[in-house]
PDB file of N, CA and C in Angstrom:
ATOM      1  N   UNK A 176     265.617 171.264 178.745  1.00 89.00           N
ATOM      2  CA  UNK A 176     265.514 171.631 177.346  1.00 89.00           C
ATOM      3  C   UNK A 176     265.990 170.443 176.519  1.00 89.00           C
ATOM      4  N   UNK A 177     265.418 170.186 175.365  1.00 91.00           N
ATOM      5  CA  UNK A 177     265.312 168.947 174.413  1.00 91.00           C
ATOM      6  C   UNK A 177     265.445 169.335 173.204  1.00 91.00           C
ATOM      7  N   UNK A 178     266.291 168.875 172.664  1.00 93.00           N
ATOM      8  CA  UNK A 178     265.867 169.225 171.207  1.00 93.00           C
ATOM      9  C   UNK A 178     265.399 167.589 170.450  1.00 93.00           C
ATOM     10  N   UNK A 179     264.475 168.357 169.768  1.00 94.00           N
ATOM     11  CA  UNK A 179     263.241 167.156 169.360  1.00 94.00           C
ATOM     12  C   UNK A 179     263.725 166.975 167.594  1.00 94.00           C
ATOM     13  N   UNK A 180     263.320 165.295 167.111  1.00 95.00           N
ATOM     14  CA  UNK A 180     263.756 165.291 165.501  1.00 95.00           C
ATOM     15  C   UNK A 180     262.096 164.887 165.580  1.00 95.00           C
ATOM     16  N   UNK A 181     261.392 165.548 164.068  1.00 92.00           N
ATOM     17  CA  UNK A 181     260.008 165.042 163.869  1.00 92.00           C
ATOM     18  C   UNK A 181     260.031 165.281 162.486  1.00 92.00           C
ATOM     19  N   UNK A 182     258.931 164.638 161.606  1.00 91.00           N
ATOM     20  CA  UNK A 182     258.693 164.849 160.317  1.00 91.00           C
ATOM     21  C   UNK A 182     259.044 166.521 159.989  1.00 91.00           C
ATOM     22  N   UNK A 183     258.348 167.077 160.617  1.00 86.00           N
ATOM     23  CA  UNK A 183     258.151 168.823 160.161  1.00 86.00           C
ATOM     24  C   UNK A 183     259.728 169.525 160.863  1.00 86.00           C
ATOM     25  N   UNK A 184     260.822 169.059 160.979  1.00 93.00           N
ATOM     26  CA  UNK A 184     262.327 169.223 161.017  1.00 93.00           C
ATOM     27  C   UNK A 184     262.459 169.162 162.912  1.00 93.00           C
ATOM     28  N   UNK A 185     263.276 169.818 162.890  1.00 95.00           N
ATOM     29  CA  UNK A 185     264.145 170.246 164.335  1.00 95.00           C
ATOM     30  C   UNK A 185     263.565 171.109 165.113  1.00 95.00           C
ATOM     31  N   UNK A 186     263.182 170.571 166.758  1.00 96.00           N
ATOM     32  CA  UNK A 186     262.505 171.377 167.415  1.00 96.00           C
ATOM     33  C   UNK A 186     263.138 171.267 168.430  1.00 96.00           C
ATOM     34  N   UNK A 187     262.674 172.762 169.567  1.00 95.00           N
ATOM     35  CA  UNK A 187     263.376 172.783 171.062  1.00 95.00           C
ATOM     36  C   UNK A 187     262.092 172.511 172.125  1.00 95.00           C
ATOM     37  N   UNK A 188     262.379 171.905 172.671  1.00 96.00           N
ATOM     38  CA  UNK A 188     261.004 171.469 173.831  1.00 96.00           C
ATOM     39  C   UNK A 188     261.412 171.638 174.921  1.00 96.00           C
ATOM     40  N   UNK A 189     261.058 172.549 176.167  1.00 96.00           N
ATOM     41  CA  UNK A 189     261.149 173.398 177.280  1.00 96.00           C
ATOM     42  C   UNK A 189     260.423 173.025 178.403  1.00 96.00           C
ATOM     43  N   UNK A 190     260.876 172.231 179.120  1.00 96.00           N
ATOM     44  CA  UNK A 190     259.881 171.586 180.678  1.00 96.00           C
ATOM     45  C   UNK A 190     260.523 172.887 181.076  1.00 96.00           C
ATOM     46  N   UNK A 191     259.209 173.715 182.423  1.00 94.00           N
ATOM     47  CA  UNK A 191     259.319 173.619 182.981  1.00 94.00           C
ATOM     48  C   UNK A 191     258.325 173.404 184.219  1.00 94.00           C
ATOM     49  N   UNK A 192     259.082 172.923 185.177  1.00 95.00           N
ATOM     50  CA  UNK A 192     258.133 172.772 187.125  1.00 95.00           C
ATOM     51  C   UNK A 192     257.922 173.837 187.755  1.00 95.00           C
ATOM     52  N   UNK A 193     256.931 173.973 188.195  1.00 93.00           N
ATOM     53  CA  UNK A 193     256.594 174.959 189.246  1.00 93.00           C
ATOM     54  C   UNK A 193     255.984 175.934 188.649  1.00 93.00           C
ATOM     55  N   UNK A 194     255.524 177.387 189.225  1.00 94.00           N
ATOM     56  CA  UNK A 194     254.954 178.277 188.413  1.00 94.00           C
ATOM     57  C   UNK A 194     255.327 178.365 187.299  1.00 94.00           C
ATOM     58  N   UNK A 195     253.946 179.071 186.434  1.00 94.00           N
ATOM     59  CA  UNK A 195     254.566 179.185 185.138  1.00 94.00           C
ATOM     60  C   UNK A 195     253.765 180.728 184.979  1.00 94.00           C
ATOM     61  N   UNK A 196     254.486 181.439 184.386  1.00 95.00           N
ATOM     62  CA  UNK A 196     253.747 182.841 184.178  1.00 95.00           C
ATOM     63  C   UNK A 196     253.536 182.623 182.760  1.00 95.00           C
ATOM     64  N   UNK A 197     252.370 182.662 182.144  1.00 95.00           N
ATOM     65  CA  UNK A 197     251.681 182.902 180.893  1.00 95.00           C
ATOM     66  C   UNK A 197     252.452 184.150 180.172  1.00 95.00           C
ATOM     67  N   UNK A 198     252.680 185.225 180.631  1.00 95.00           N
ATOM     68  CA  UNK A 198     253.000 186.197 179.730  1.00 95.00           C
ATOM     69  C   UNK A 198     254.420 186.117 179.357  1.00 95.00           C
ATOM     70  N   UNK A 199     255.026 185.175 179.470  1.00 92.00           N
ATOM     71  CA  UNK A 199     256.252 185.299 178.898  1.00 92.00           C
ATOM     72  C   UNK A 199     256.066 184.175 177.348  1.00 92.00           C
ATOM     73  N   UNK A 200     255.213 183.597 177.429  1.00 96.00           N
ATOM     74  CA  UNK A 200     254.678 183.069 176.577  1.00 96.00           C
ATOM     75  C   UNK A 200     253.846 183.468 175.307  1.00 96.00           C
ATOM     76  N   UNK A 201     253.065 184.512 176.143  1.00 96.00           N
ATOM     77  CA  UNK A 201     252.275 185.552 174.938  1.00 96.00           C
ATOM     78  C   UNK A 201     252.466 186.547 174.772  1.00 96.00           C
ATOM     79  N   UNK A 202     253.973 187.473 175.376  1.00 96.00           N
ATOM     80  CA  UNK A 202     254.096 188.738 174.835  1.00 96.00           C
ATOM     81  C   UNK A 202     255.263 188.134 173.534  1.00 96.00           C
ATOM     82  N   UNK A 203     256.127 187.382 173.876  1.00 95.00           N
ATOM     83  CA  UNK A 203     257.123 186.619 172.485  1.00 95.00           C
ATOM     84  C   UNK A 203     256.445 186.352 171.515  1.00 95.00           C
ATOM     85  N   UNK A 204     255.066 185.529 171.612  1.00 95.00           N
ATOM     86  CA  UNK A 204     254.333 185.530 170.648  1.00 95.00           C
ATOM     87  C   UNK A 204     253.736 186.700 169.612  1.00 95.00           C
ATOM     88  N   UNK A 205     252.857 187.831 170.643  1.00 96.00           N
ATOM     89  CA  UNK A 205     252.595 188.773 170.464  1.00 96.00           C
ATOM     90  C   UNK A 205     253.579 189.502 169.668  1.00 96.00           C
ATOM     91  N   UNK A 206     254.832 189.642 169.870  1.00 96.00           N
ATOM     92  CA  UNK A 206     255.752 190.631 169.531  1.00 96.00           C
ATOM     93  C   UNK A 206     256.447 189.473 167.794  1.00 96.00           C
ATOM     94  N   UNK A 207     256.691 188.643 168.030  1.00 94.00           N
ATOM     95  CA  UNK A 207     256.695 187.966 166.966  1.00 94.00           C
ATOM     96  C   UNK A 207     255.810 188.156 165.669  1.00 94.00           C
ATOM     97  N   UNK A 208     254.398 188.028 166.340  1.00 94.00           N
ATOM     98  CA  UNK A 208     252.945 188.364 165.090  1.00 94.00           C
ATOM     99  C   UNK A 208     253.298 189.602 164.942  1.00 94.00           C
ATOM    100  N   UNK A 209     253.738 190.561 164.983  1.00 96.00           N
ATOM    101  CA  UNK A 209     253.708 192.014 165.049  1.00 96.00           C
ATOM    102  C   UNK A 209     255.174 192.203 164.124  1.00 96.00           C
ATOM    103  N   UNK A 210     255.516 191.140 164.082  1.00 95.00           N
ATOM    104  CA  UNK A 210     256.918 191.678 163.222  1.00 95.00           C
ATOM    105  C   UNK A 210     258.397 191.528 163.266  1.00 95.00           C
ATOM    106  N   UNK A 211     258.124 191.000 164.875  1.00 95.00           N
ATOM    107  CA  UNK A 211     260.011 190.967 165.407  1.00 95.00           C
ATOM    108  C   UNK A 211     260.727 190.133 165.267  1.00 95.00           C
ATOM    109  N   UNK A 212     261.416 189.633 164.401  1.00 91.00           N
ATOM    110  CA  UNK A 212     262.042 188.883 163.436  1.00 91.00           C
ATOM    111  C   UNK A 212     263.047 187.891 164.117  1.00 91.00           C
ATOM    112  N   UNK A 213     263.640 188.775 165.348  1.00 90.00           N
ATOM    113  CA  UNK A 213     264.788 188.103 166.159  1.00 90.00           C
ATOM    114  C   UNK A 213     264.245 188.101 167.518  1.00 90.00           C
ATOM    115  N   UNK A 214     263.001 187.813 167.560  1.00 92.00           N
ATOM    116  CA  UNK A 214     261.853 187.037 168.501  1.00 92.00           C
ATOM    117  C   UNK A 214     261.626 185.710 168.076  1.00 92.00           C
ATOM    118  N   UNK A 215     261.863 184.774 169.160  1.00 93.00           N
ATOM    119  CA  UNK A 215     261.397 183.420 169.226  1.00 93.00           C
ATOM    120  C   UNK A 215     260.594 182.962 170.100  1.00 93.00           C
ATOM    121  N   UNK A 216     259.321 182.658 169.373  1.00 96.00           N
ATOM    122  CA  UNK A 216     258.062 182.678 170.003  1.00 96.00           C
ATOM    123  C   UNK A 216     258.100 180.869 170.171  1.00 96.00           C
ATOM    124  N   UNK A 217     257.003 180.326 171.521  1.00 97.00           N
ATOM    125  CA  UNK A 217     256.813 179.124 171.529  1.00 97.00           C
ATOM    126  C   UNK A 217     255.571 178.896 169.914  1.00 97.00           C
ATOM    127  N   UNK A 218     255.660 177.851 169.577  1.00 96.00           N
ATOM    128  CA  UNK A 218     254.783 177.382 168.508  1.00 96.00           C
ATOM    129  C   UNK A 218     253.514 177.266 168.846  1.00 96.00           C
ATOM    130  N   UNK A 219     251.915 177.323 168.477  1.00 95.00           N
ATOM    131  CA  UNK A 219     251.021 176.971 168.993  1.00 95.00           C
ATOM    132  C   UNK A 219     251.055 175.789 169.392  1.00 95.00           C
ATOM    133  N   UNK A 220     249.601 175.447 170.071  1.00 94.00           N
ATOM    134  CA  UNK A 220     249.559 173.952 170.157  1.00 94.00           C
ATOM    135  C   UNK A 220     248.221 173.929 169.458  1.00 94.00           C
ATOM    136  N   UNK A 221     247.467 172.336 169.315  1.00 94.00           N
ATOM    137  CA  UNK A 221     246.728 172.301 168.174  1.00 94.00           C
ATOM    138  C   UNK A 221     245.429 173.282 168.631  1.00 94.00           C
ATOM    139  N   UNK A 222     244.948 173.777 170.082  1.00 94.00           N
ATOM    140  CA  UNK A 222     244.501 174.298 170.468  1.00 94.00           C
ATOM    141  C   UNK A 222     244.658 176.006 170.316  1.00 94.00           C
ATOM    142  N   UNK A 223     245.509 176.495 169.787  1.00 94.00           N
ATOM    143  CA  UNK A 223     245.990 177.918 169.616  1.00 94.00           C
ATOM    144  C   UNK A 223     246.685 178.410 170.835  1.00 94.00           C
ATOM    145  N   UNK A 224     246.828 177.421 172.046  1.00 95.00           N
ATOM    146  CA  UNK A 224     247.597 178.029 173.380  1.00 95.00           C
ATOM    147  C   UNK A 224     248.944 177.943 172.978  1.00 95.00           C
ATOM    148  N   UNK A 225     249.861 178.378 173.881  1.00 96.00           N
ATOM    149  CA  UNK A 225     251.712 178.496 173.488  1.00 96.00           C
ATOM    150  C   UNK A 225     252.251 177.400 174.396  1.00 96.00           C
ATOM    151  N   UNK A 226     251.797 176.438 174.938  1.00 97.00           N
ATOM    152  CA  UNK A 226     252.117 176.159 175.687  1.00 97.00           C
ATOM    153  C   UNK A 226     250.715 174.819 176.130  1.00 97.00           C
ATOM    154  N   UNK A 227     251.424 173.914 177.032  1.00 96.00           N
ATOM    155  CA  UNK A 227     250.371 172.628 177.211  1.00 96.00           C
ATOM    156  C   UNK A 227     250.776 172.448 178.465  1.00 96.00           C
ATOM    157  N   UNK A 228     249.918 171.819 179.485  1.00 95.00           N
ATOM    158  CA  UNK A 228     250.467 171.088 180.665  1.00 95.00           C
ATOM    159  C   UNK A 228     250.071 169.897 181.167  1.00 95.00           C
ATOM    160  N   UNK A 229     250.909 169.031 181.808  1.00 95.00           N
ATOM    161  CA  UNK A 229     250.815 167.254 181.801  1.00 95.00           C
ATOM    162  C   UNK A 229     251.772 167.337 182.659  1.00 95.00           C
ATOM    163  N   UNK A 230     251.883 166.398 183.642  1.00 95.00           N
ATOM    164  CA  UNK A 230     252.643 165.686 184.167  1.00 95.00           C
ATOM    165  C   UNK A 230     253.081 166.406 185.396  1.00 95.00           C
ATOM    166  N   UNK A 231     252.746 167.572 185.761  1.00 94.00           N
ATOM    167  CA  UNK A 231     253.304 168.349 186.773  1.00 94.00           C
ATOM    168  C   UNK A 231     254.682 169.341 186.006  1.00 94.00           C
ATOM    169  N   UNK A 232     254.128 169.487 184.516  1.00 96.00           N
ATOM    170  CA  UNK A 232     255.200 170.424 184.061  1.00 96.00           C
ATOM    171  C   UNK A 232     254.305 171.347 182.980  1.00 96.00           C
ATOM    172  N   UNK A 233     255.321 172.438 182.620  1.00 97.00           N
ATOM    173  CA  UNK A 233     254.649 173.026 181.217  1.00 97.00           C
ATOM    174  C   UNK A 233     255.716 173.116 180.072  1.00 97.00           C
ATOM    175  N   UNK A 234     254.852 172.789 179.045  1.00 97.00           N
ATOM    176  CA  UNK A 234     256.194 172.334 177.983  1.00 97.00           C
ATOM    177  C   UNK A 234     255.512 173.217 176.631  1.00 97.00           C
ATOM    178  N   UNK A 235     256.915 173.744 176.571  1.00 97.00           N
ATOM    179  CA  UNK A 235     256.657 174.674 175.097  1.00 97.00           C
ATOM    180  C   UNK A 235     257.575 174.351 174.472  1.00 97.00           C
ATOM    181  N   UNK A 236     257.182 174.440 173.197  1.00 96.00           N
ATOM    182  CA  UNK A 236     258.082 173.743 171.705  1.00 96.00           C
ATOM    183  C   UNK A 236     258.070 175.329 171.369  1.00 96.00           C
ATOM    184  N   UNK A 237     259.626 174.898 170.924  1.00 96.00           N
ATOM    185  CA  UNK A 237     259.987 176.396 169.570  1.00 96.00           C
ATOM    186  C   UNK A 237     260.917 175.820 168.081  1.00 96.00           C
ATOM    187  N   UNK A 238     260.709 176.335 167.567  1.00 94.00           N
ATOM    188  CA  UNK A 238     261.858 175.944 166.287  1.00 94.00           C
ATOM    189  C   UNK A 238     262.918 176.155 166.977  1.00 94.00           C
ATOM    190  N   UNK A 239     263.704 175.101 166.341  1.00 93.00           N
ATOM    191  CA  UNK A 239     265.291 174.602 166.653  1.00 93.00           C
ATOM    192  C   UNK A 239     266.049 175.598 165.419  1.00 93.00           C
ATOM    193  N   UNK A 240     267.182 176.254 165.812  1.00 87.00           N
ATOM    194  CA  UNK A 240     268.027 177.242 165.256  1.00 87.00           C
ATOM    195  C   UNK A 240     269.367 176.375 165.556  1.00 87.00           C
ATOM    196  N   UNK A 241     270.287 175.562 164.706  1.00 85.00           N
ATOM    197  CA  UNK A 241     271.683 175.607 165.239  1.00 85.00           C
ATOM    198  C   UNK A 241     272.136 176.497 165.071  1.00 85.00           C
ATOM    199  N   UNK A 242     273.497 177.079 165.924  1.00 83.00           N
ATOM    200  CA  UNK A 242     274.185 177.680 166.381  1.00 83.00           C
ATOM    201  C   UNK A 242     274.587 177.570 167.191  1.00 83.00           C
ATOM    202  N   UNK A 243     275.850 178.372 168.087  1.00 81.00           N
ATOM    203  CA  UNK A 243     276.280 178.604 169.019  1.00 81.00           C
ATOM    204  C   UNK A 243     275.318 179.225 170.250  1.00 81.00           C
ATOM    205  N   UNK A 244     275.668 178.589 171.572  1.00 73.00           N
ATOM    206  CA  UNK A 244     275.099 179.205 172.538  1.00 73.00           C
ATOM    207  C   UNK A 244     275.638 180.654 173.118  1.00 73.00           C
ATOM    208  N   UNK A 245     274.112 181.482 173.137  1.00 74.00           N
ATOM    209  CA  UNK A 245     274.774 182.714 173.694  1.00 74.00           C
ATOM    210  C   UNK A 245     275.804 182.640 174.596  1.00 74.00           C
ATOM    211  N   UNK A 246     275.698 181.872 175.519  1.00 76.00           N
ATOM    212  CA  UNK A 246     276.727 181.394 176.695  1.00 76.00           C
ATOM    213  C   UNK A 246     278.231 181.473 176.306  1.00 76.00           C
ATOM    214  N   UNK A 247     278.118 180.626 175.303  1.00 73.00           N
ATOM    215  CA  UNK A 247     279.696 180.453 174.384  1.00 73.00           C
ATOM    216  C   UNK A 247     280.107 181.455 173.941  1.00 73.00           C
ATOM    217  N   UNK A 248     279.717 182.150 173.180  1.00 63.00           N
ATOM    218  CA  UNK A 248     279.588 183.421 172.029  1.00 63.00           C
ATOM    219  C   UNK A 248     280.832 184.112 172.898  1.00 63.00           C
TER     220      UNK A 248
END
């Protein structure tokens, strides 16, 4: 996990290797479009997918939130 600086502000960018299950990708989304406010969905890509793959990984961008990690909390 990365957090990314770009013109359009602060982003989180998410490798990961090995399988990747799609629906954890499009029900966050899904449930996000639908309303759920304290759902964090990956961002499209310029293609409308949630998600891209290169390199032997899959990498999804989300908006960057500071705060504390649940972990910490």
């Amino acid at each position: 996990v990365y957090r990314v600086e770009a013109a359009g502000g602060a982003f989180l960018l998410k490798l990961r290797r090995g399988p990747f299950n799609e629906l954890t990708a499009l029900v966050t989304a899904a449930l996000r479009a639908q309303g759920a406010a304290d759902i964090v969905a990956p961002l499209a890509t310029v293609d409308g997918t949630r998600w891209a793959q290169a390199h032997g990984c899959t990498w999804l961008l989300y908006p960057f939130f500071a705060g504390e990690s649940g972990f910490r909390a």
